[in-house]
CSV table of N, CA and C in Angstrom, one decimal:
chain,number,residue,atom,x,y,z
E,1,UNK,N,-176.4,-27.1,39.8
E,1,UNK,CA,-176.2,-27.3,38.3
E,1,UNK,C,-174.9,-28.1,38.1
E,2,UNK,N,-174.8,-29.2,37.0
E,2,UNK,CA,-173.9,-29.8,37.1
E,2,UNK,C,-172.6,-29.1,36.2
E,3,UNK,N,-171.4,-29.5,36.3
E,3,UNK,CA,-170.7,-29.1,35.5
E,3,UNK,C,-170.1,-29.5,34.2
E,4,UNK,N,-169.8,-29.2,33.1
E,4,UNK,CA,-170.2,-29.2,32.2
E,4,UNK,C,-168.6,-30.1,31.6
E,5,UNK,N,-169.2,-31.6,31.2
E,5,UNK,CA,-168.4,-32.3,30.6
E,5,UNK,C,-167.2,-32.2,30.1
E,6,UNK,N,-167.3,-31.4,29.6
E,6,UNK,CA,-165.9,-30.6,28.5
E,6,UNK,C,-165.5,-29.4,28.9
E,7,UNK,N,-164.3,-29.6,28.8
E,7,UNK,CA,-163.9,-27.6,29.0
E,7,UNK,C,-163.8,-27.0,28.3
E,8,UNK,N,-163.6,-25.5,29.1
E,8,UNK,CA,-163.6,-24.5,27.7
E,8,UNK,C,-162.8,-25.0,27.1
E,9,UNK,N,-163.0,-24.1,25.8
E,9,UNK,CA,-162.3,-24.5,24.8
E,9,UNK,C,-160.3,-24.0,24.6
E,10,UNK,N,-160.8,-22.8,25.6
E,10,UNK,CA,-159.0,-22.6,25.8
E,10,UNK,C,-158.5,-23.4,26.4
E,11,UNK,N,-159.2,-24.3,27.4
E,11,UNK,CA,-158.0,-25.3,28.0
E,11,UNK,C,-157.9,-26.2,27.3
E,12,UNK,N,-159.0,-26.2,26.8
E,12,UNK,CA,-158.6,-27.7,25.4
E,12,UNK,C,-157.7,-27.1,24.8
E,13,UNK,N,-157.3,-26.2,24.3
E,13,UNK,CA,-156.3,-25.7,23.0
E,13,UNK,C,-154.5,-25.6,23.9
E,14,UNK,N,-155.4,-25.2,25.4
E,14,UNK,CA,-153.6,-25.2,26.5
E,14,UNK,C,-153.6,-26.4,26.5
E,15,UNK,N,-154.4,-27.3,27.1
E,15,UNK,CA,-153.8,-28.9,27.2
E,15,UNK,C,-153.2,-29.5,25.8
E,16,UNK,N,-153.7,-29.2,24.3
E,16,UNK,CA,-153.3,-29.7,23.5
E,16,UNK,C,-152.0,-29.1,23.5
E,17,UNK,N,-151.5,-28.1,23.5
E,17,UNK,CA,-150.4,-27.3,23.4
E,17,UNK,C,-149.3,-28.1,24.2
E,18,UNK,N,-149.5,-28.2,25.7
E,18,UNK,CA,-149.2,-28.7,26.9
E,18,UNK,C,-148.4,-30.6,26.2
E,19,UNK,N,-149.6,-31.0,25.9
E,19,UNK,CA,-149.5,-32.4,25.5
E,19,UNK,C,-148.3,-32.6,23.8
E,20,UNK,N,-148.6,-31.3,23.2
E,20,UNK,CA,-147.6,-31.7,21.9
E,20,UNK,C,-146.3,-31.2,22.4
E,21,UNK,N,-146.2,-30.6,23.3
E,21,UNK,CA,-144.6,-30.2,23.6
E,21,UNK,C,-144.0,-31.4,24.0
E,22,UNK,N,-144.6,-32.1,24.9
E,22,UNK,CA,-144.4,-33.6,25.1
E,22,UNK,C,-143.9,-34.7,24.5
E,23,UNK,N,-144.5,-34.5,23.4
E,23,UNK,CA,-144.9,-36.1,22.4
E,23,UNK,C,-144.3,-35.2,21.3
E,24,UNK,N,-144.2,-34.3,20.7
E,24,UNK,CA,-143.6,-34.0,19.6
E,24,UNK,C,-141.8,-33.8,19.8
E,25,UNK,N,-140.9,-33.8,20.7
E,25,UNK,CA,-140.1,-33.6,21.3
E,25,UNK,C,-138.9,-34.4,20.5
E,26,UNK,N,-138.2,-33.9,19.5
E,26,UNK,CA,-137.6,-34.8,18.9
E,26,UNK,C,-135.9,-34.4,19.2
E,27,UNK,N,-134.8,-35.4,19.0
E,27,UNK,CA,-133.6,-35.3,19.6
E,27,UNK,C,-133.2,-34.4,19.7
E,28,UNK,N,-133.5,-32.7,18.6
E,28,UNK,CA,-132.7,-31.8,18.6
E,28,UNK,C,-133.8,-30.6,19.5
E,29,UNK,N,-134.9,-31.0,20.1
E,29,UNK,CA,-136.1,-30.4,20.8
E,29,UNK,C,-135.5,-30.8,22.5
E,30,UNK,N,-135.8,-29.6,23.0
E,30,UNK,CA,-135.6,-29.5,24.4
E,30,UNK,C,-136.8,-30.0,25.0
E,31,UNK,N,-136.8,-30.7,26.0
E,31,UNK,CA,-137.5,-31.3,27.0
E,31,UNK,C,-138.1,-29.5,27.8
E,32,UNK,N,-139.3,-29.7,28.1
E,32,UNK,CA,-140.0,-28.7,28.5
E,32,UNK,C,-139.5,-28.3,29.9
E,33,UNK,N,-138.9,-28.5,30.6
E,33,UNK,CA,-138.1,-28.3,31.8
E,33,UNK,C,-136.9,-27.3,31.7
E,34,UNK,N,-136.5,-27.7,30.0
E,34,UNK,CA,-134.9,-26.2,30.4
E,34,UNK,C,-135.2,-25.5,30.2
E,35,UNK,N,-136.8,-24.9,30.3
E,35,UNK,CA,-137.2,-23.3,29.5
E,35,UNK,C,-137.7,-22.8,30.9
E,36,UNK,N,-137.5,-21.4,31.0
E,36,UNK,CA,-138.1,-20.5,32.0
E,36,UNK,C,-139.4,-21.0,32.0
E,37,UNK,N,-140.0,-20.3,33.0
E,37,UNK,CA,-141.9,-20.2,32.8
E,37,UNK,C,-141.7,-18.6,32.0
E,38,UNK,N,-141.0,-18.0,32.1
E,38,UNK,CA,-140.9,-17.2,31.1
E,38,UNK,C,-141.7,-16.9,29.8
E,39,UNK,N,-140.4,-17.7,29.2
E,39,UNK,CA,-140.0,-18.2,28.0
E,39,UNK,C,-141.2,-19.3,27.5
E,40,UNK,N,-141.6,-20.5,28.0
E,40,UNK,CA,-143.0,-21.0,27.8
E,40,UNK,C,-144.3,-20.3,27.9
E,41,UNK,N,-144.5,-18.9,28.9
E,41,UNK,CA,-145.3,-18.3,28.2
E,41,UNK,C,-145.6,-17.5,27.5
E,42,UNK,N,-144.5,-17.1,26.8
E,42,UNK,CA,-144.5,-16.2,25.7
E,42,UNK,C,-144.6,-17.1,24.3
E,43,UNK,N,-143.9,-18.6,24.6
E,43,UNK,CA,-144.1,-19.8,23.1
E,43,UNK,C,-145.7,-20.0,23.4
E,44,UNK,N,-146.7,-20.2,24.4
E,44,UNK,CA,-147.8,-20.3,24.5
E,44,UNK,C,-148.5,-19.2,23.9
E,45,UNK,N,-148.2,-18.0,24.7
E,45,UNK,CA,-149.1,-16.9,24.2
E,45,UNK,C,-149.3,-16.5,22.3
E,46,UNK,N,-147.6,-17.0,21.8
E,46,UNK,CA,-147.5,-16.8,20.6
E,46,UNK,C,-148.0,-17.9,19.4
E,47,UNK,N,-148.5,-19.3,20.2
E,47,UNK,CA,-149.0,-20.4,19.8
E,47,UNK,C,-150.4,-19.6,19.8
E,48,UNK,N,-151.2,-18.9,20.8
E,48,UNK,CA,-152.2,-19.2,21.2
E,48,UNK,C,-152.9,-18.1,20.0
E,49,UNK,N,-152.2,-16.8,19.5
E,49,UNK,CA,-152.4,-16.3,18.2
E,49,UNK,C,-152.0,-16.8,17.4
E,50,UNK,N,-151.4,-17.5,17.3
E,50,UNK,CA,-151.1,-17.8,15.7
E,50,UNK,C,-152.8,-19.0,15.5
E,51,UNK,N,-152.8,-19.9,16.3
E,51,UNK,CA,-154.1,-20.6,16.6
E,51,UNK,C,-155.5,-19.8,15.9
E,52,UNK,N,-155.2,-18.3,16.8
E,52,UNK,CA,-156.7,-17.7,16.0
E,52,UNK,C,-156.4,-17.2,14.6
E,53,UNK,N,-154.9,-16.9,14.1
E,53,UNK,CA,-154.7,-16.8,13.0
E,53,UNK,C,-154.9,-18.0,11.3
E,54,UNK,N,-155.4,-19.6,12.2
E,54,UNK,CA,-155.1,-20.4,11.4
E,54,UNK,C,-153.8,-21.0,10.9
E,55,UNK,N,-153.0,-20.1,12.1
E,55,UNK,CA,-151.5,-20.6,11.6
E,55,UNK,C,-150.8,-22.2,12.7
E,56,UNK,N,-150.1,-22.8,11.7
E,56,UNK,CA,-150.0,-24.1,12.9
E,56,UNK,C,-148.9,-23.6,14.0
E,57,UNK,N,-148.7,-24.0,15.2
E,57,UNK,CA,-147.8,-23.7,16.1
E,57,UNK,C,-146.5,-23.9,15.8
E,58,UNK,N,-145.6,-23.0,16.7
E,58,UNK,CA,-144.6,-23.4,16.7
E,58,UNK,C,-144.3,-24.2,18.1
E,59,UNK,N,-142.9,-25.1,17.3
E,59,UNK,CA,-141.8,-25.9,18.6
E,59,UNK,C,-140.8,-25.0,18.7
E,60,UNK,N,-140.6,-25.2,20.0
E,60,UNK,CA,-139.3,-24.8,20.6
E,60,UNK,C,-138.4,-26.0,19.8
E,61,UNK,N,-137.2,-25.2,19.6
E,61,UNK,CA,-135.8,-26.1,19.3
E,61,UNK,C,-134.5,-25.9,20.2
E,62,UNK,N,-133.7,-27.2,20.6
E,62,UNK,CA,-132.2,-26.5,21.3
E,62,UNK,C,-131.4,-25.3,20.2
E,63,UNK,N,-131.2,-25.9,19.0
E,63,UNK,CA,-130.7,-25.1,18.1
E,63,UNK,C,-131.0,-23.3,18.4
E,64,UNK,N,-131.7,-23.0,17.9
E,64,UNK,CA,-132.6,-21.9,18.1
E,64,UNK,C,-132.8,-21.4,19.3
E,65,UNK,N,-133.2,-21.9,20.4
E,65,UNK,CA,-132.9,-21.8,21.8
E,65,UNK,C,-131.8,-20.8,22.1
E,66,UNK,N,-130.5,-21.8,21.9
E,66,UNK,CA,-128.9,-21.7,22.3
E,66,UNK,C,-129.0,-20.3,21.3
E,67,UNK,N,-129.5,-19.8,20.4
E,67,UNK,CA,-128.9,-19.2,19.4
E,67,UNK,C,-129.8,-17.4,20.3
E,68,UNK,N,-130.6,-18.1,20.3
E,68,UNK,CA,-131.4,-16.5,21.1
E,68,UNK,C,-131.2,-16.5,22.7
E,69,UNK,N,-130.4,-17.2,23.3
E,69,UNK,CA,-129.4,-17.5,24.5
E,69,UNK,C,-129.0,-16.2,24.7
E,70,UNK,N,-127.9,-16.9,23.4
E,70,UNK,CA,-126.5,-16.3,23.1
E,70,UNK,C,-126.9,-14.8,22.9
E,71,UNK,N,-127.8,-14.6,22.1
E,71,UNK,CA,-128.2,-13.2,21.6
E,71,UNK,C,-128.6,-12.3,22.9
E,72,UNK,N,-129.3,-12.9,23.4
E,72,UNK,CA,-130.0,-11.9,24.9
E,72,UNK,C,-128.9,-11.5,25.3
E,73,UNK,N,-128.0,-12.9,25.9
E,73,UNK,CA,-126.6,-12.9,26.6
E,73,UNK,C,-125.9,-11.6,25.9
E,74,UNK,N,-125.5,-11.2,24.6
E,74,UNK,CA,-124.7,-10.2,24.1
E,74,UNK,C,-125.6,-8.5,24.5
E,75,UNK,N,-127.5,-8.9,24.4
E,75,UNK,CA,-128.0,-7.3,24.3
E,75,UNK,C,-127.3,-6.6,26.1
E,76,UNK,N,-127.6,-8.0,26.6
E,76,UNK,CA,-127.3,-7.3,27.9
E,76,UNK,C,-125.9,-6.6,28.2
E,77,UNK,N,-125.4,-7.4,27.9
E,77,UNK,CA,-123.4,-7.1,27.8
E,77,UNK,C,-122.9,-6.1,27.5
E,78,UNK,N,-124.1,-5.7,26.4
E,78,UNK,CA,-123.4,-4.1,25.3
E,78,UNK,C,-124.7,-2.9,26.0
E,79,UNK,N,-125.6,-3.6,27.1
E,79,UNK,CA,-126.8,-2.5,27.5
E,79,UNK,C,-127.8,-2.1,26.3
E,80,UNK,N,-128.1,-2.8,25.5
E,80,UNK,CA,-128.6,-2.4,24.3
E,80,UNK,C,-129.3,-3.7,23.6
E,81,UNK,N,-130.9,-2.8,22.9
E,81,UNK,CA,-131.4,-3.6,22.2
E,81,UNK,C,-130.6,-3.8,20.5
E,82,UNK,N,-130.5,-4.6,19.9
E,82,UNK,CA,-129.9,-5.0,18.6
E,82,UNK,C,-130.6,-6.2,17.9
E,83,UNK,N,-130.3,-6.1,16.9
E,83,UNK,CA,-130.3,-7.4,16.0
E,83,UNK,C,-128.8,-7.7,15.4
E,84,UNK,N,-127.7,-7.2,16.0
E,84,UNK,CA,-126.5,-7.3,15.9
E,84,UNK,C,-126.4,-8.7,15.5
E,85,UNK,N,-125.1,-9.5,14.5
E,85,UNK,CA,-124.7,-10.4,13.9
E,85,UNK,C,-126.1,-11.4,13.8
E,86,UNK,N,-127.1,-10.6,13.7
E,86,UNK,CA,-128.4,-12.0,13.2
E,86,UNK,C,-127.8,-12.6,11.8
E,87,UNK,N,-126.9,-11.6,10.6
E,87,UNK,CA,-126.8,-12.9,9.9
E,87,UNK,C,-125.8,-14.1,9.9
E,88,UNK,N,-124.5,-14.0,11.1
E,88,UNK,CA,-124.0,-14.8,11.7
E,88,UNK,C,-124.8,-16.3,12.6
E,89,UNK,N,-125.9,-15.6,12.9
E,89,UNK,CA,-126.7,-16.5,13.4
E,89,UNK,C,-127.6,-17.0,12.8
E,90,UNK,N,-128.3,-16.5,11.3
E,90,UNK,CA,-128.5,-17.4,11.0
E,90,UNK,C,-128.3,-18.1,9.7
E,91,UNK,N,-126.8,-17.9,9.6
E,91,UNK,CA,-126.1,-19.2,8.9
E,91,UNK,C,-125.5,-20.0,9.6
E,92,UNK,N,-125.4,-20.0,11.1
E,92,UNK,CA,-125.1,-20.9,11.8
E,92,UNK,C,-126.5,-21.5,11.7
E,93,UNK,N,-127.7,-21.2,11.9
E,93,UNK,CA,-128.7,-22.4,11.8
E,93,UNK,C,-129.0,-22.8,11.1
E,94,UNK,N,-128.9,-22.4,9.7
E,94,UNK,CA,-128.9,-23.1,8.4
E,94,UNK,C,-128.1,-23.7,8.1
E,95,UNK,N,-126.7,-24.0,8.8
E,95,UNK,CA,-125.8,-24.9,9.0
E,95,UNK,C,-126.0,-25.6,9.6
E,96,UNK,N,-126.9,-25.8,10.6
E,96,UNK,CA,-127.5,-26.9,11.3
E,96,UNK,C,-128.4,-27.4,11.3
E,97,UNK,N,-129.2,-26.9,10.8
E,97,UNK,CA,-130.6,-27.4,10.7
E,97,UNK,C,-131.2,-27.4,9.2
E,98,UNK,N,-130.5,-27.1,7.9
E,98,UNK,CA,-131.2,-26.2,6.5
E,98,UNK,C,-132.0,-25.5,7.0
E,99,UNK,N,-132.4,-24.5,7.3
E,99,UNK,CA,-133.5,-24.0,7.1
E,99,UNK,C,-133.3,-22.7,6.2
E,100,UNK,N,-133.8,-22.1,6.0
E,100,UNK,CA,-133.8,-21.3,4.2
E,100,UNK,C,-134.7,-20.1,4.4
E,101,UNK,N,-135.7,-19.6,6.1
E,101,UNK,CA,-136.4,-18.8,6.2
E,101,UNK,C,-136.3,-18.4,7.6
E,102,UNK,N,-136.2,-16.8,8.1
E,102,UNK,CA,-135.3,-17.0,9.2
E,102,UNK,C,-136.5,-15.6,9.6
E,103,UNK,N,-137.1,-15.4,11.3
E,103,UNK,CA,-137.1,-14.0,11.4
E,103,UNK,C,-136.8,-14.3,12.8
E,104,UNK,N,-136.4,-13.2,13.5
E,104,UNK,CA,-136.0,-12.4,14.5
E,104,UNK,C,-136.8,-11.3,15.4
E,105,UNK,N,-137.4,-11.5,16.9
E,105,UNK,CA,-137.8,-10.4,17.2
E,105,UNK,C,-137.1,-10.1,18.6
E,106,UNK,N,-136.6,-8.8,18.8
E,106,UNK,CA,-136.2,-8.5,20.2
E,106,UNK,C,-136.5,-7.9,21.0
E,107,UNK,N,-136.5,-7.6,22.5
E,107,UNK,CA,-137.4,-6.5,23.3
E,107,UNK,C,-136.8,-6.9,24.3
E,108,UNK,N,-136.9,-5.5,25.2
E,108,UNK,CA,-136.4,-5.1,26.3
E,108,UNK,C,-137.7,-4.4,27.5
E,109,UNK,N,-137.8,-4.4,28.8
E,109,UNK,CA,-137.7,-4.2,29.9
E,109,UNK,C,-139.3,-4.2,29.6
E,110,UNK,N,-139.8,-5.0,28.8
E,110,UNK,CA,-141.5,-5.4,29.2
E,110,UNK,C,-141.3,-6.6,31.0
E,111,UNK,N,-142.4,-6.7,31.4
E,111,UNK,CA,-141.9,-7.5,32.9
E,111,UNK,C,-142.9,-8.5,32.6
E,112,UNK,N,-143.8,-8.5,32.0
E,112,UNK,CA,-144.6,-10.1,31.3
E,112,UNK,C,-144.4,-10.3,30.0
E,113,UNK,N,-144.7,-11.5,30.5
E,113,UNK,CA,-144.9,-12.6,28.4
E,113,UNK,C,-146.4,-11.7,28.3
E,114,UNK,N,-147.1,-11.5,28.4
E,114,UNK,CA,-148.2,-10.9,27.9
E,114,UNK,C,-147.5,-9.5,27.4
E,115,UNK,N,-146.9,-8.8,28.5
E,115,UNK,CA,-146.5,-7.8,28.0
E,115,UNK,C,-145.4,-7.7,26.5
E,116,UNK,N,-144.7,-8.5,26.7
E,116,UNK,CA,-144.0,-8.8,25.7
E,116,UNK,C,-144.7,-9.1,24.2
E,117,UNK,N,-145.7,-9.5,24.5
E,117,UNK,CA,-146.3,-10.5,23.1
E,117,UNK,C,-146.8,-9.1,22.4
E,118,UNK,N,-147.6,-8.7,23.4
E,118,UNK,CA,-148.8,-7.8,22.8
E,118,UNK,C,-148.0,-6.9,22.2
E,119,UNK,N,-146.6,-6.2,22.8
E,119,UNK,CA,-145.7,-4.8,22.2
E,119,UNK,C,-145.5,-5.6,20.4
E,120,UNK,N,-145.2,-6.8,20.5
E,120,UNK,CA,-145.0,-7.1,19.4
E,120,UNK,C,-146.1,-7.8,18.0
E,121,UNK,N,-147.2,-7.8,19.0
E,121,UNK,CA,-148.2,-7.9,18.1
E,121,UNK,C,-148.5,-6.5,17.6
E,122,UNK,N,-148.3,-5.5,18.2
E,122,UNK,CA,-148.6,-3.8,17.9
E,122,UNK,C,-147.9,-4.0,16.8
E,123,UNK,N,-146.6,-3.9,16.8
E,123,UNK,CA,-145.5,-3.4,16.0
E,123,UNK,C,-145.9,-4.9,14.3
E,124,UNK,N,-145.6,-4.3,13.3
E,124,UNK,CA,-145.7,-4.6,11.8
E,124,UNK,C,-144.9,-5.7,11.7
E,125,UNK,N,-143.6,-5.4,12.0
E,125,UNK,CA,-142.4,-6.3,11.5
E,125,UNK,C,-142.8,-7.7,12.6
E,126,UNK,N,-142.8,-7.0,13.5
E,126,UNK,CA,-142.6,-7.6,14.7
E,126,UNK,C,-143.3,-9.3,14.4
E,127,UNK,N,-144.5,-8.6,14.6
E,127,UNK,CA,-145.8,-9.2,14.4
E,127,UNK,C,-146.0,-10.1,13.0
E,128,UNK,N,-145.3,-9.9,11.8
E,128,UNK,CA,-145.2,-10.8,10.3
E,128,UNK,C,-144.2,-11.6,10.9
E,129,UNK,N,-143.3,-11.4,11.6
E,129,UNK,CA,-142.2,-12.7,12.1
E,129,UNK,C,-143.6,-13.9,13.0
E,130,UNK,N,-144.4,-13.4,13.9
E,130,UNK,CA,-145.3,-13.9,14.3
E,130,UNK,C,-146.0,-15.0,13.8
E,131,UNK,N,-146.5,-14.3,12.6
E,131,UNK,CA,-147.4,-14.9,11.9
E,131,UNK,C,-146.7,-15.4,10.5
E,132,UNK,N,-145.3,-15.4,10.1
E,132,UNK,CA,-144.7,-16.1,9.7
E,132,UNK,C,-145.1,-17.5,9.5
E,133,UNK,N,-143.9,-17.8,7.9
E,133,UNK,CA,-144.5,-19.6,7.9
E,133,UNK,C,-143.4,-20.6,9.0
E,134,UNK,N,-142.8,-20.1,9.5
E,134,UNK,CA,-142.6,-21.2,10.3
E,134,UNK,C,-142.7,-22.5,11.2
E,135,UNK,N,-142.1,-23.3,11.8
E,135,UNK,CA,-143.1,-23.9,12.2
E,135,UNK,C,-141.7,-24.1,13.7
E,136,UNK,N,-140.7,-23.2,13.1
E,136,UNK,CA,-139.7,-24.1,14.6
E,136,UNK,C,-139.4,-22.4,15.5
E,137,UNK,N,-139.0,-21.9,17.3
E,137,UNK,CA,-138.7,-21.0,17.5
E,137,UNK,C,-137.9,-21.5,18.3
E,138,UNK,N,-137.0,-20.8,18.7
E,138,UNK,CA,-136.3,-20.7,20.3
E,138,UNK,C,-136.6,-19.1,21.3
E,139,UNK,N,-136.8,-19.3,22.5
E,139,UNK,CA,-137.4,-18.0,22.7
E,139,UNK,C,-136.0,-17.9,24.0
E,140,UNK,N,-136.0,-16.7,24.3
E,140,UNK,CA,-134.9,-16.6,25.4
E,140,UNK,C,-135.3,-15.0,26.3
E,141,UNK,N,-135.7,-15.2,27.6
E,141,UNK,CA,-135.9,-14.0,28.3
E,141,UNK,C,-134.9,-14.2,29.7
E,142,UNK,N,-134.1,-13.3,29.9
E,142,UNK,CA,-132.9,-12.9,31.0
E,142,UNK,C,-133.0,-11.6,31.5
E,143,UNK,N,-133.0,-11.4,32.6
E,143,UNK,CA,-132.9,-10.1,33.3
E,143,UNK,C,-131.8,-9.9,32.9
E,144,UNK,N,-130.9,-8.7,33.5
E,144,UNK,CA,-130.0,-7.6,33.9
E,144,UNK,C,-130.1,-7.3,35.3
E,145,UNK,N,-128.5,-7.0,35.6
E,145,UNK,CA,-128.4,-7.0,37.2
E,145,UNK,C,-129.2,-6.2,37.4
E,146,UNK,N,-129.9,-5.2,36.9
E,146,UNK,CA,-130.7,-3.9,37.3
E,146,UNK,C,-132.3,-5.1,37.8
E,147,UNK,N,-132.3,-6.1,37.0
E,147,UNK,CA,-133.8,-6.7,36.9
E,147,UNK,C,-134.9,-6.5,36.1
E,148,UNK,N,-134.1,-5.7,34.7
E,148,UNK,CA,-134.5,-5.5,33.2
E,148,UNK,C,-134.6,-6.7,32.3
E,149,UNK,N,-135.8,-6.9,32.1
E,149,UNK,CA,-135.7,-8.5,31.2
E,149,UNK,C,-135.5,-7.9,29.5
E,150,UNK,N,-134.5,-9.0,29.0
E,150,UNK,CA,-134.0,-8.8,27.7
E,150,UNK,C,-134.9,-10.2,27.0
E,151,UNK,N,-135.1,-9.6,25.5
E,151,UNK,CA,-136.2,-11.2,25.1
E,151,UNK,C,-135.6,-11.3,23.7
E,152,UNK,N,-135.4,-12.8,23.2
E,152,UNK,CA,-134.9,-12.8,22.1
E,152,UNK,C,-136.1,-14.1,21.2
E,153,UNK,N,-136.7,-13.6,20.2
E,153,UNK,CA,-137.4,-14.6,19.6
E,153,UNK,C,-136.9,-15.2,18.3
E,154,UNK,N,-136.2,-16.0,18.1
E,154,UNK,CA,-135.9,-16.7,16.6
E,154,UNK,C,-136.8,-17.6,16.1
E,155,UNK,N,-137.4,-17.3,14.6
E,155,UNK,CA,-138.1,-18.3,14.1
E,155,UNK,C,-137.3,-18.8,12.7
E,156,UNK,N,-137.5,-20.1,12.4
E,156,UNK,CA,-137.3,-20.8,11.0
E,156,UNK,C,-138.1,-21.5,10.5
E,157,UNK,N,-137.9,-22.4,9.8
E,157,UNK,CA,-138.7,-22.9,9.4
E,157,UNK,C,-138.2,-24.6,9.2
């Protein structure tokens, strides 16, 4: 039996995904290379629901990036999950960027982006940051010397 012209439809939707991180990539957008495989499959897996939600994808930004960086970098420091100085953070990005709509999600010691996504698609808050109108994120996942991953998701708009 021959095989079938077209592919599924998920790789069509990964390859599109794959191809706009590419071509949509604008001066203040990180080139697909400084992100974990981490961190790209948690922007994938969170693209890939928002997709069945009718919601348009999000881009990774440096802005945003650096800012959920910085954030992981401090949960680890203090041993603790927070949303400590988010509104420091995000009037620094509204200082850089306008943006005018801001959410935040954080999590600790899941060991996959699957694992990660889904705790946060359970959870209410979590999950309306998700499905938010956004359209820009920075994602940031870093161990702890123990080998505890810390995760920081910023969205704007």
């Amino acid at each position: 039996m021959d095989k079938p012209l077209i592919p599924p439809a998920k790789y069509l939707v990964y390859a599109a995904f794959l191809v706009s991180l590419f071509v949509s990539c604008s001066k203040q957008e990180e080139a697909v290379s400084s992100y974990s495989t981490m961190e790209l499959e948690i922007l994938q897996l969170v693209n890939q629901y928002r997709i069945t939600q009718d919601l348009p994808t999000l881009s990774m930004h440096a802005v945003l990036f650096n800012q959920a960086l910085k954030h992981t970098e401090y949960m680890i420091s203090q041993d603790k999950l927070s949303h400590d100085n988010s509104n420091d953070r995000f009037k620094q990005i509204s200082t850089e960027l306008g943006s005018k709509a801001f959410g935040e999600n954080v999590a600790r010691g899941y060991r996959t982006a699957h694992e990660v996504v889904n705790a946060w698609l359970g959870s209410e808050g979590h999950k309306a940051n998700i499905e938010g109108g956004f359209s820009r994120t920075g994602i940031s996942a870093m161990r702890n010397e123990q080998g505890v991953y810390y995760y920081t998701q910023i969205f704007t708009d």
